[in-house]
């Protein structure tokens, strides 16, 4: 090592304390020489790890005994690194060019979007098809049990009307080409409001609050036909898997997956179905209603009543009968359900 070899100033840390020591570094002949005030040491360049460049931040030379040197940008640094045998990876050069960085960012965004739009549904559908029926039954029964404890109450619907709805649904199912197995349950849930739910094991829970919206059982049967559509395509199970995967990935990224287990019971209520699933269930119901000599307008009428009954602010109650100009509220792209007005229009057109 000769005085003509490139030399740079650096700060040395011994790995045992935070005290900084001013040193000079030189590299030649495969050796790195560190010279401080009254001391020096040499070690093979092969044992030195060099950090990636981070703008104007110092480069970190990590030594094998937990010591390290911080080298700020300066003349001679590039030559020193070459003498150490260090070459920055190609990705480092790409990162320093904004076009490459922008292209890489765009590629990552596209990859994540493709994974969410196509990869996640494919994974959920594959897993849903492979899950054993016993597991599906267990999850559904436990979920219903949680809801029974926290939200559901015994139905107040007269037995005669329950029986009429059971018989009406049985008639609908007979017309379905590939009817899913189901069990119709009647419950009340004042905290939930007018709604009906289809669970992965085939349980359909019809709430009194939904039945109370109409005196026409044909309209209630139209809603049940919609729920049959969810069962036929296993929407609730597929949606549950999608939501679970997304929650797990987000939780793992954020370092907190402890809340996932407790959130599964309410996921069906809060997440709802995707727009795709709602359209599919609407079309299934429309075809079933037509096959049994009924009109899809029954479902459209019920959707309008649900929209007005559930989503209209109290101060707009007086406008309930002013037509359907506001029936399509909720057109946010982030809404889980499709625009209700569009759904109604599609059903009115028999599509």
mmCIF file of C-alpha atoms in Angstrom:
data_model
loop_
_atom_site.group_PDB
_atom_site.id
_atom_site.type_symbol
_atom_site.label_atom_id
_atom_site.label_comp_id
_atom_site.label_asym_id
_atom_site.label_seq_id
_atom_site.Cartn_x
_atom_site.Cartn_y
_atom_site.Cartn_z
ATOM 1 C CA UNK A 1 0.000 0.000 0.000
ATOM 2 C CA UNK A 2 1.566 3.292 -1.084
ATOM 3 C CA UNK A 3 0.797 6.935 -0.277
ATOM 4 C CA UNK A 4 -0.469 7.351 -3.862
ATOM 5 C CA UNK A 5 -3.351 4.967 -3.244
ATOM 6 C CA UNK A 6 -6.775 6.691 -2.985
ATOM 7 C CA UNK A 7 -7.497 7.844 0.541
ATOM 8 C CA UNK A 8 -10.785 9.045 2.026
ATOM 9 C CA UNK A 9 -11.908 10.391 5.381
ATOM 10 C CA UNK A 10 -14.388 8.353 7.379
ATOM 11 C CA UNK A 11 -15.892 7.801 10.815
ATOM 12 C CA UNK A 12 -15.110 4.535 12.577
ATOM 13 C CA UNK A 13 -17.403 2.824 15.121
ATOM 14 C CA UNK A 14 -16.057 -0.121 17.138
ATOM 15 C CA UNK A 15 -19.419 -1.869 17.548
ATOM 16 C CA UNK A 16 -19.253 -1.646 21.335
ATOM 17 C CA UNK A 17 -20.103 2.031 21.785
ATOM 18 C CA UNK A 18 -21.538 4.961 19.874
ATOM 19 C CA UNK A 19 -18.278 6.883 20.028
ATOM 20 C CA UNK A 20 -17.122 8.152 16.663
ATOM 21 C CA UNK A 21 -13.459 7.980 15.666
ATOM 22 C CA UNK A 22 -12.064 9.983 12.752
ATOM 23 C CA UNK A 23 -10.052 7.709 10.446
ATOM 24 C CA UNK A 24 -8.533 7.580 6.979
ATOM 25 C CA UNK A 25 -9.208 4.655 4.627
ATOM 26 C CA UNK A 26 -7.043 3.280 1.850
ATOM 27 C CA UNK A 27 -7.381 0.091 -0.161
ATOM 28 C CA UNK A 28 -4.850 -1.660 -2.321
ATOM 29 C CA UNK A 29 -3.566 -5.154 -3.000
ATOM 30 C CA UNK A 30 -6.801 -6.689 -1.674
ATOM 31 C CA UNK A 31 -6.356 -5.080 1.756
ATOM 32 C CA UNK A 32 -8.259 -2.234 3.445
ATOM 33 C CA UNK A 33 -6.192 -0.086 5.778
ATOM 34 C CA UNK A 34 -7.858 1.948 8.515
ATOM 35 C CA UNK A 35 -5.721 4.600 10.155
ATOM 36 C CA UNK A 36 -6.862 6.432 13.263
ATOM 37 C CA UNK A 37 -5.070 8.654 15.744
ATOM 38 C CA UNK A 38 -2.298 6.458 17.117
ATOM 39 C CA UNK A 39 -3.651 3.185 15.711
ATOM 40 C CA UNK A 40 -4.261 1.343 12.473
ATOM 41 C CA UNK A 41 -5.512 -2.011 11.236
ATOM 42 C CA UNK A 42 -5.741 -3.903 7.987
ATOM 43 C CA UNK A 43 -8.158 -6.545 6.824
ATOM 44 C CA UNK A 44 -8.971 -8.315 3.537
ATOM 45 C CA UNK A 45 -11.260 -6.339 1.239
ATOM 46 C CA UNK A 46 -13.329 -9.486 0.674
ATOM 47 C CA UNK A 47 -14.559 -9.271 4.286
ATOM 48 C CA UNK A 48 -15.960 -5.758 3.844
ATOM 49 C CA UNK A 49 -19.634 -5.293 2.941
ATOM 50 C CA UNK A 50 -20.612 -2.012 1.294
ATOM 51 C CA UNK A 51 -24.100 -0.513 1.623
ATOM 52 C CA UNK A 52 -26.134 0.709 -1.318
ATOM 53 C CA UNK A 53 -25.960 4.440 -2.062
ATOM 54 C CA UNK A 54 -28.823 6.479 -0.559
ATOM 55 C CA UNK A 55 -28.586 9.949 -2.059
ATOM 56 C CA UNK A 56 -26.128 12.065 -0.089
ATOM 57 C CA UNK A 57 -26.071 9.684 2.888
ATOM 58 C CA UNK A 58 -22.698 8.153 3.877
ATOM 59 C CA UNK A 59 -21.800 4.731 2.512
ATOM 60 C CA UNK A 60 -21.520 2.147 5.260
ATOM 61 C CA UNK A 61 -18.584 -0.264 5.246
ATOM 62 C CA UNK A 62 -19.452 -3.148 7.542
ATOM 63 C CA UNK A 63 -16.499 -5.057 8.949
ATOM 64 C CA UNK A 64 -16.628 -8.694 10.143
ATOM 65 C CA UNK A 65 -16.185 -7.865 13.855
ATOM 66 C CA UNK A 66 -19.318 -5.651 14.071
ATOM 67 C CA UNK A 67 -17.194 -2.572 13.432
ATOM 68 C CA UNK A 68 -18.184 -0.215 10.663
ATOM 69 C CA UNK A 69 -17.040 2.875 8.852
ATOM 70 C CA UNK A 70 -19.261 5.661 7.582
ATOM 71 C CA UNK A 71 -17.859 7.325 4.477
ATOM 72 C CA UNK A 72 -19.540 10.544 3.314
ATOM 73 C CA UNK A 73 -19.557 11.399 -0.413
ATOM 74 C CA UNK A 74 -16.186 12.861 -1.389
ATOM 75 C CA UNK A 75 -13.503 12.716 -4.014
ATOM 76 C CA UNK A 76 -11.753 9.357 -4.051
ATOM 77 C CA UNK A 77 -14.724 7.361 -2.695
ATOM 78 C CA UNK A 78 -15.494 5.748 -6.039
ATOM 79 C CA UNK A 79 -11.846 4.733 -6.449
ATOM 80 C CA UNK A 80 -11.794 3.298 -2.926
ATOM 81 C CA UNK A 81 -14.869 1.185 -3.637
ATOM 82 C CA UNK A 82 -13.321 -0.085 -6.849
ATOM 83 C CA UNK A 83 -10.201 -1.016 -4.916
ATOM 84 C CA UNK A 84 -12.387 -2.924 -2.464
ATOM 85 C CA UNK A 85 -13.731 -4.881 -5.421
ATOM 86 C CA UNK A 86 -17.203 -3.467 -4.929
ATOM 87 C CA UNK A 87 -19.552 -2.891 -7.847
ATOM 88 C CA UNK A 88 -23.012 -1.483 -7.312
ATOM 89 C CA UNK A 89 -25.726 -3.795 -8.610
ATOM 90 C CA UNK A 90 -27.588 -2.881 -11.774
ATOM 91 C CA UNK A 91 -30.684 -2.095 -9.737
ATOM 92 C CA UNK A 92 -28.737 0.661 -7.972
ATOM 93 C CA UNK A 93 -28.111 2.376 -11.288
ATOM 94 C CA UNK A 94 -31.766 1.926 -12.248
ATOM 95 C CA UNK A 95 -32.861 3.486 -8.960
ATOM 96 C CA UNK A 96 -30.785 6.565 -9.689
ATOM 97 C CA UNK A 97 -32.680 7.179 -12.941
ATOM 98 C CA UNK A 98 -36.183 8.548 -12.469
ATOM 99 C CA UNK A 99 -37.501 6.923 -15.624
ATOM 100 C CA UNK A 100 -36.413 3.500 -14.423
ATOM 101 C CA UNK A 101 -37.754 4.164 -10.941
ATOM 102 C CA UNK A 102 -41.107 5.336 -12.349
ATOM 103 C CA UNK A 103 -41.304 2.274 -14.584
ATOM 104 C CA UNK A 104 -40.531 -0.010 -11.641
ATOM 105 C CA UNK A 105 -43.184 1.711 -9.512
ATOM 106 C CA UNK A 106 -45.735 1.377 -12.313
ATOM 107 C CA UNK A 107 -44.861 -2.307 -12.693
ATOM 108 C CA UNK A 108 -45.364 -2.892 -8.970
ATOM 109 C CA UNK A 109 -48.721 -1.076 -9.021
ATOM 110 C CA UNK A 110 -49.847 -3.099 -12.043
ATOM 111 C CA UNK A 111 -48.679 -6.321 -10.425
ATOM 112 C CA UNK A 112 -50.557 -5.571 -7.196
ATOM 113 C CA UNK A 113 -53.669 -4.522 -9.139
ATOM 114 C CA UNK A 114 -53.555 -7.664 -11.287
ATOM 115 C CA UNK A 115 -53.132 -9.784 -8.195
ATOM 116 C CA UNK A 116 -56.134 -8.143 -6.572
ATOM 117 C CA UNK A 117 -58.366 -8.156 -9.652
ATOM 118 C CA UNK A 118 -57.547 -11.598 -11.049
ATOM 119 C CA UNK A 119 -55.170 -13.446 -8.758
ATOM 120 C CA UNK A 120 -57.212 -13.081 -5.590
ATOM 121 C CA UNK A 121 -60.550 -14.155 -7.181
ATOM 122 C CA UNK A 122 -58.826 -17.133 -8.802
ATOM 123 C CA UNK A 123 -57.258 -18.121 -5.479
ATOM 124 C CA UNK A 124 -60.546 -17.681 -3.602
ATOM 125 C CA UNK A 125 -62.490 -19.706 -6.165
ATOM 126 C CA UNK A 126 -59.883 -22.472 -6.151
ATOM 127 C CA UNK A 127 -59.793 -22.666 -2.367
ATOM 128 C CA UNK A 128 -63.596 -22.483 -2.075
ATOM 129 C CA UNK A 129 -63.977 -25.425 -4.461
ATOM 130 C CA UNK A 130 -61.450 -27.484 -2.515
ATOM 131 C CA UNK A 131 -62.710 -26.856 1.009
ATOM 132 C CA UNK A 132 -64.404 -29.862 2.609
ATOM 133 C CA UNK A 133 -68.111 -29.551 3.355
ATOM 134 C CA UNK A 134 -67.497 -30.285 7.035
ATOM 135 C CA UNK A 135 -65.270 -27.213 7.361
ATOM 136 C CA UNK A 136 -67.806 -25.040 5.529
ATOM 137 C CA UNK A 137 -70.574 -26.263 7.832
ATOM 138 C CA UNK A 138 -68.499 -25.634 10.939
ATOM 139 C CA UNK A 139 -67.595 -22.067 9.928
ATOM 140 C CA UNK A 140 -71.186 -21.276 8.959
ATOM 141 C CA UNK A 141 -72.685 -22.741 12.119
ATOM 142 C CA UNK A 142 -70.231 -20.902 14.343
ATOM 143 C CA UNK A 143 -70.869 -17.660 12.491
ATOM 144 C CA UNK A 144 -74.630 -18.059 12.826
ATOM 145 C CA UNK A 145 -74.168 -18.919 16.506
ATOM 146 C CA UNK A 146 -72.242 -15.672 17.071
ATOM 147 C CA UNK A 147 -74.960 -13.707 15.313
ATOM 148 C CA UNK A 148 -77.645 -15.531 17.282
ATOM 149 C CA UNK A 149 -75.925 -14.444 20.489
ATOM 150 C CA UNK A 150 -75.212 -10.849 19.521
ATOM 151 C CA UNK A 151 -77.754 -9.696 16.945
ATOM 152 C CA UNK A 152 -80.478 -12.170 16.093
ATOM 153 C CA UNK A 153 -83.703 -12.500 18.065
ATOM 154 C CA UNK A 154 -86.602 -14.948 17.667
ATOM 155 C CA UNK A 155 -88.854 -14.112 14.763
ATOM 156 C CA UNK A 156 -92.201 -12.487 15.368
ATOM 157 C CA UNK A 157 -93.524 -13.539 11.987
ATOM 158 C CA UNK A 158 -96.755 -15.564 12.180
ATOM 159 C CA UNK A 159 -96.308 -19.256 11.554
ATOM 160 C CA UNK A 160 -98.754 -19.094 8.666
ATOM 161 C CA UNK A 161 -96.682 -16.509 6.813
ATOM 162 C CA UNK A 162 -93.471 -18.439 7.513
ATOM 163 C CA UNK A 163 -95.073 -21.512 5.995
ATOM 164 C CA UNK A 164 -96.290 -19.560 2.986
ATOM 165 C CA UNK A 165 -92.795 -18.244 2.344
ATOM 166 C CA UNK A 166 -91.280 -21.717 2.793
ATOM 167 C CA UNK A 167 -93.687 -23.146 0.246
ATOM 168 C CA UNK A 168 -93.111 -20.263 -2.134
ATOM 169 C CA UNK A 169 -89.342 -20.698 -1.954
ATOM 170 C CA UNK A 170 -89.695 -24.437 -2.496
ATOM 171 C CA UNK A 171 -91.642 -23.678 -5.664
ATOM 172 C CA UNK A 172 -88.894 -21.373 -6.873
ATOM 173 C CA UNK A 173 -86.203 -23.960 -6.206
ATOM 174 C CA UNK A 174 -88.043 -26.567 -8.259
ATOM 175 C CA UNK A 175 -87.608 -24.347 -11.309
ATOM 176 C CA UNK A 176 -83.893 -23.815 -10.743
ATOM 177 C CA UNK A 177 -81.690 -25.871 -13.129
ATOM 178 C CA UNK A 178 -79.048 -26.528 -10.476
ATOM 179 C CA UNK A 179 -80.754 -25.620 -7.262
ATOM 180 C CA UNK A 180 -78.463 -25.283 -4.251
ATOM 181 C CA UNK A 181 -79.437 -26.988 -1.031
ATOM 182 C CA UNK A 182 -80.724 -24.528 1.526
ATOM 183 C CA UNK A 183 -82.436 -24.070 4.875
ATOM 184 C CA UNK A 184 -84.655 -21.033 5.416
ATOM 185 C CA UNK A 185 -84.439 -19.478 8.881
ATOM 186 C CA UNK A 186 -86.590 -16.643 10.193
ATOM 187 C CA UNK A 187 -85.094 -14.189 12.650
ATOM 188 C CA UNK A 188 -85.510 -10.627 13.872
ATOM 189 C CA UNK A 189 -82.556 -8.230 14.101
ATOM 190 C CA UNK A 190 -83.600 -4.648 14.923
ATOM 191 C CA UNK A 191 -79.960 -3.521 15.056
ATOM 192 C CA UNK A 192 -79.369 -4.826 11.529
ATOM 193 C CA UNK A 193 -82.569 -3.698 9.851
ATOM 194 C CA UNK A 194 -84.192 -5.036 6.704
ATOM 195 C CA UNK A 195 -81.938 -7.692 5.231
ATOM 196 C CA UNK A 196 -81.410 -11.337 4.348
ATOM 197 C CA UNK A 197 -78.215 -13.370 4.436
ATOM 198 C CA UNK A 198 -77.000 -16.500 2.679
ATOM 199 C CA UNK A 199 -74.350 -18.475 4.551
ATOM 200 C CA UNK A 200 -71.852 -20.864 2.948
ATOM 201 C CA UNK A 201 -73.564 -23.997 4.325
ATOM 202 C CA UNK A 202 -76.867 -23.104 2.639
ATOM 203 C CA UNK A 203 -78.598 -21.337 5.527
ATOM 204 C CA UNK A 204 -80.662 -18.351 4.423
ATOM 205 C CA UNK A 205 -81.610 -16.037 7.271
ATOM 206 C CA UNK A 206 -84.599 -13.833 6.483
ATOM 207 C CA UNK A 207 -85.129 -10.962 8.898
ATOM 208 C CA UNK A 208 -88.560 -9.798 10.018
ATOM 209 C CA UNK A 209 -87.537 -6.235 9.233
ATOM 210 C CA UNK A 210 -87.288 -7.084 5.536
ATOM 211 C CA UNK A 211 -90.607 -8.918 5.489
ATOM 212 C CA UNK A 212 -92.210 -5.890 7.170
ATOM 213 C CA UNK A 213 -91.343 -3.720 4.154
ATOM 214 C CA UNK A 214 -94.026 -5.365 2.050
ATOM 215 C CA UNK A 215 -97.338 -7.167 2.361
ATOM 216 C CA UNK A 216 -96.647 -8.986 -0.891
ATOM 217 C CA UNK A 217 -94.871 -12.290 -0.315
ATOM 218 C CA UNK A 218 -93.964 -12.393 -4.013
ATOM 219 C CA UNK A 219 -91.569 -9.507 -3.421
ATOM 220 C CA UNK A 220 -90.014 -11.325 -0.462
ATOM 221 C CA UNK A 221 -89.625 -14.421 -2.618
ATOM 222 C CA UNK A 222 -87.800 -12.299 -5.186
ATOM 223 C CA UNK A 223 -85.249 -11.400 -2.493
ATOM 224 C CA UNK A 224 -84.944 -15.065 -1.539
ATOM 225 C CA UNK A 225 -84.322 -15.892 -5.207
ATOM 226 C CA UNK A 226 -81.473 -13.388 -5.075
ATOM 227 C CA UNK A 227 -80.069 -15.138 -2.000
ATOM 228 C CA UNK A 228 -80.359 -18.482 -3.808
ATOM 229 C CA UNK A 229 -78.151 -16.939 -6.479
ATOM 230 C CA UNK A 230 -75.524 -16.237 -3.842
ATOM 231 C CA UNK A 231 -75.729 -19.855 -2.676
ATOM 232 C CA UNK A 232 -75.608 -21.300 -6.195
ATOM 233 C CA UNK A 233 -72.289 -19.594 -6.923
ATOM 234 C CA UNK A 234 -70.940 -19.922 -3.351
ATOM 235 C CA UNK A 235 -70.577 -16.157 -3.128
ATOM 236 C CA UNK A 236 -70.428 -15.912 0.657
ATOM 237 C CA UNK A 237 -67.629 -18.483 0.926
ATOM 238 C CA UNK A 238 -65.655 -16.934 -1.937
ATOM 239 C CA UNK A 239 -66.113 -13.461 -0.485
ATOM 240 C CA UNK A 240 -65.076 -14.692 2.955
ATOM 241 C CA UNK A 241 -61.873 -16.177 1.536
ATOM 242 C CA UNK A 242 -61.109 -13.017 -0.437
ATOM 243 C CA UNK A 243 -61.648 -10.812 2.601
ATOM 244 C CA UNK A 244 -59.593 -13.121 4.803
ATOM 245 C CA UNK A 245 -56.665 -13.151 2.374
ATOM 246 C CA UNK A 246 -56.727 -9.365 2.027
ATOM 247 C CA UNK A 247 -56.989 -8.896 5.804
ATOM 248 C CA UNK A 248 -54.151 -11.342 6.390
ATOM 249 C CA UNK A 249 -51.864 -9.654 3.860
ATOM 250 C CA UNK A 250 -52.629 -6.192 5.226
ATOM 251 C CA UNK A 251 -52.253 -7.437 8.801
ATOM 252 C CA UNK A 252 -48.979 -9.180 8.013
ATOM 253 C CA UNK A 253 -47.655 -6.070 6.260
ATOM 254 C CA UNK A 254 -48.636 -3.894 9.202
ATOM 255 C CA UNK A 255 -47.389 -6.477 11.678
ATOM 256 C CA UNK A 256 -50.724 -7.114 13.376
ATOM 257 C CA UNK A 257 -52.774 -10.223 12.630
ATOM 258 C CA UNK A 258 -54.210 -10.655 16.117
ATOM 259 C CA UNK A 259 -57.565 -9.112 15.235
ATOM 260 C CA UNK A 260 -58.306 -11.360 12.271
ATOM 261 C CA UNK A 261 -59.913 -14.197 14.167
ATOM 262 C CA UNK A 262 -62.386 -11.995 15.998
ATOM 263 C CA UNK A 263 -63.351 -10.219 12.787
ATOM 264 C CA UNK A 264 -64.484 -13.275 10.841
ATOM 265 C CA UNK A 265 -67.906 -13.468 12.464
ATOM 266 C CA UNK A 266 -68.921 -9.977 11.402
ATOM 267 C CA UNK A 267 -67.191 -9.998 8.033
ATOM 268 C CA UNK A 268 -70.266 -11.218 6.175
ATOM 269 C CA UNK A 269 -72.310 -8.362 7.574
ATOM 270 C CA UNK A 270 -69.766 -5.603 7.074
ATOM 271 C CA UNK A 271 -67.996 -6.493 3.866
ATOM 272 C CA UNK A 272 -71.016 -7.487 1.858
ATOM 273 C CA UNK A 273 -70.671 -8.980 -1.543
ATOM 274 C CA UNK A 274 -68.665 -7.633 -4.369
ATOM 275 C CA UNK A 275 -70.350 -5.845 -7.217
ATOM 276 C CA UNK A 276 -69.691 -8.850 -9.425
ATOM 277 C CA UNK A 277 -71.459 -11.180 -7.008
ATOM 278 C CA UNK A 278 -74.470 -8.883 -6.684
ATOM 279 C CA UNK A 279 -74.898 -8.719 -10.446
ATOM 280 C CA UNK A 280 -74.662 -12.495 -10.695
ATOM 281 C CA UNK A 281 -77.242 -12.989 -7.947
ATOM 282 C CA UNK A 282 -79.556 -10.446 -9.593
ATOM 283 C CA UNK A 283 -79.359 -12.274 -12.915
ATOM 284 C CA UNK A 284 -79.901 -15.629 -11.225
ATOM 285 C CA UNK A 285 -82.993 -14.274 -9.461
ATOM 286 C CA UNK A 286 -84.327 -12.696 -12.662
ATOM 287 C CA UNK A 287 -84.028 -15.962 -14.583
ATOM 288 C CA UNK A 288 -85.633 -17.904 -11.742
ATOM 289 C CA UNK A 289 -88.528 -15.472 -11.468
ATOM 290 C CA UNK A 290 -89.143 -15.596 -15.207
ATOM 291 C CA UNK A 291 -88.946 -19.407 -15.177
ATOM 292 C CA UNK A 292 -91.729 -19.514 -12.601
ATOM 293 C CA UNK A 293 -93.957 -17.064 -14.428
ATOM 294 C CA UNK A 294 -93.010 -14.096 -12.305
ATOM 295 C CA UNK A 295 -91.549 -10.752 -13.257
ATOM 296 C CA UNK A 296 -88.055 -9.545 -12.270
ATOM 297 C CA UNK A 297 -89.791 -6.279 -11.452
ATOM 298 C CA UNK A 298 -90.686 -7.915 -8.119
ATOM 299 C CA UNK A 299 -87.025 -7.786 -7.141
ATOM 300 C CA UNK A 300 -86.636 -4.270 -8.546
ATOM 301 C CA UNK A 301 -89.604 -3.136 -6.458
ATOM 302 C CA UNK A 302 -88.119 -4.686 -3.343
ATOM 303 C CA UNK A 303 -84.726 -3.118 -4.027
ATOM 304 C CA UNK A 304 -86.402 0.259 -4.256
ATOM 305 C CA UNK A 305 -88.138 -0.308 -0.919
ATOM 306 C CA UNK A 306 -84.896 -1.443 0.688
ATOM 307 C CA UNK A 307 -83.056 1.546 -0.716
ATOM 308 C CA UNK A 308 -85.618 3.978 0.589
ATOM 309 C CA UNK A 309 -86.039 2.199 3.895
ATOM 310 C CA UNK A 310 -82.369 1.654 4.719
ATOM 311 C CA UNK A 311 -80.327 4.406 3.177
ATOM 312 C CA UNK A 312 -82.493 7.505 3.127
ATOM 313 C CA UNK A 313 -81.659 9.964 5.927
ATOM 314 C CA UNK A 314 -84.468 10.557 8.422
ATOM 315 C CA UNK A 315 -84.990 14.140 7.262
ATOM 316 C CA UNK A 316 -85.751 12.860 3.786
ATOM 317 C CA UNK A 317 -88.428 10.436 4.867
ATOM 318 C CA UNK A 318 -91.073 12.796 3.562
ATOM 319 C CA UNK A 319 -89.661 12.352 0.067
ATOM 320 C CA UNK A 320 -90.231 8.615 0.056
ATOM 321 C CA UNK A 321 -92.961 8.816 -2.546
ATOM 322 C CA UNK A 322 -91.306 11.331 -4.841
ATOM 323 C CA UNK A 323 -90.216 8.766 -7.389
ATOM 324 C CA UNK A 324 -86.880 7.047 -7.752
ATOM 325 C CA UNK A 325 -84.668 9.988 -8.578
ATOM 326 C CA UNK A 326 -82.471 9.258 -5.583
ATOM 327 C CA UNK A 327 -82.854 5.542 -5.576
ATOM 328 C CA UNK A 328 -79.398 5.084 -7.013
ATOM 329 C CA UNK A 329 -77.507 6.795 -4.223
ATOM 330 C CA UNK A 330 -74.228 5.152 -3.365
ATOM 331 C CA UNK A 331 -72.481 5.238 -6.710
ATOM 332 C CA UNK A 332 -69.034 5.314 -5.153
ATOM 333 C CA UNK A 333 -66.605 2.978 -6.834
ATOM 334 C CA UNK A 334 -65.661 1.763 -3.381
ATOM 335 C CA UNK A 335 -69.211 0.721 -2.503
ATOM 336 C CA UNK A 336 -69.539 -3.051 -2.189
ATOM 337 C CA UNK A 337 -72.936 -3.140 -3.858
ATOM 338 C CA UNK A 338 -73.639 -1.945 -7.380
ATOM 339 C CA UNK A 339 -75.624 1.200 -7.920
ATOM 340 C CA UNK A 340 -79.141 0.281 -6.849
ATOM 341 C CA UNK A 341 -80.806 2.398 -9.523
ATOM 342 C CA UNK A 342 -78.790 0.619 -12.215
ATOM 343 C CA UNK A 343 -79.739 -2.738 -10.722
ATOM 344 C CA UNK A 344 -83.384 -1.737 -10.758
ATOM 345 C CA UNK A 345 -83.156 -0.574 -14.371
ATOM 346 C CA UNK A 346 -81.518 -3.848 -15.415
ATOM 347 C CA UNK A 347 -84.229 -5.870 -13.684
ATOM 348 C CA UNK A 348 -86.976 -3.709 -15.191
ATOM 349 C CA UNK A 349 -85.491 -4.514 -18.599
ATOM 350 C CA UNK A 350 -85.500 -8.226 -17.712
ATOM 351 C CA UNK A 351 -81.720 -8.577 -17.865
#
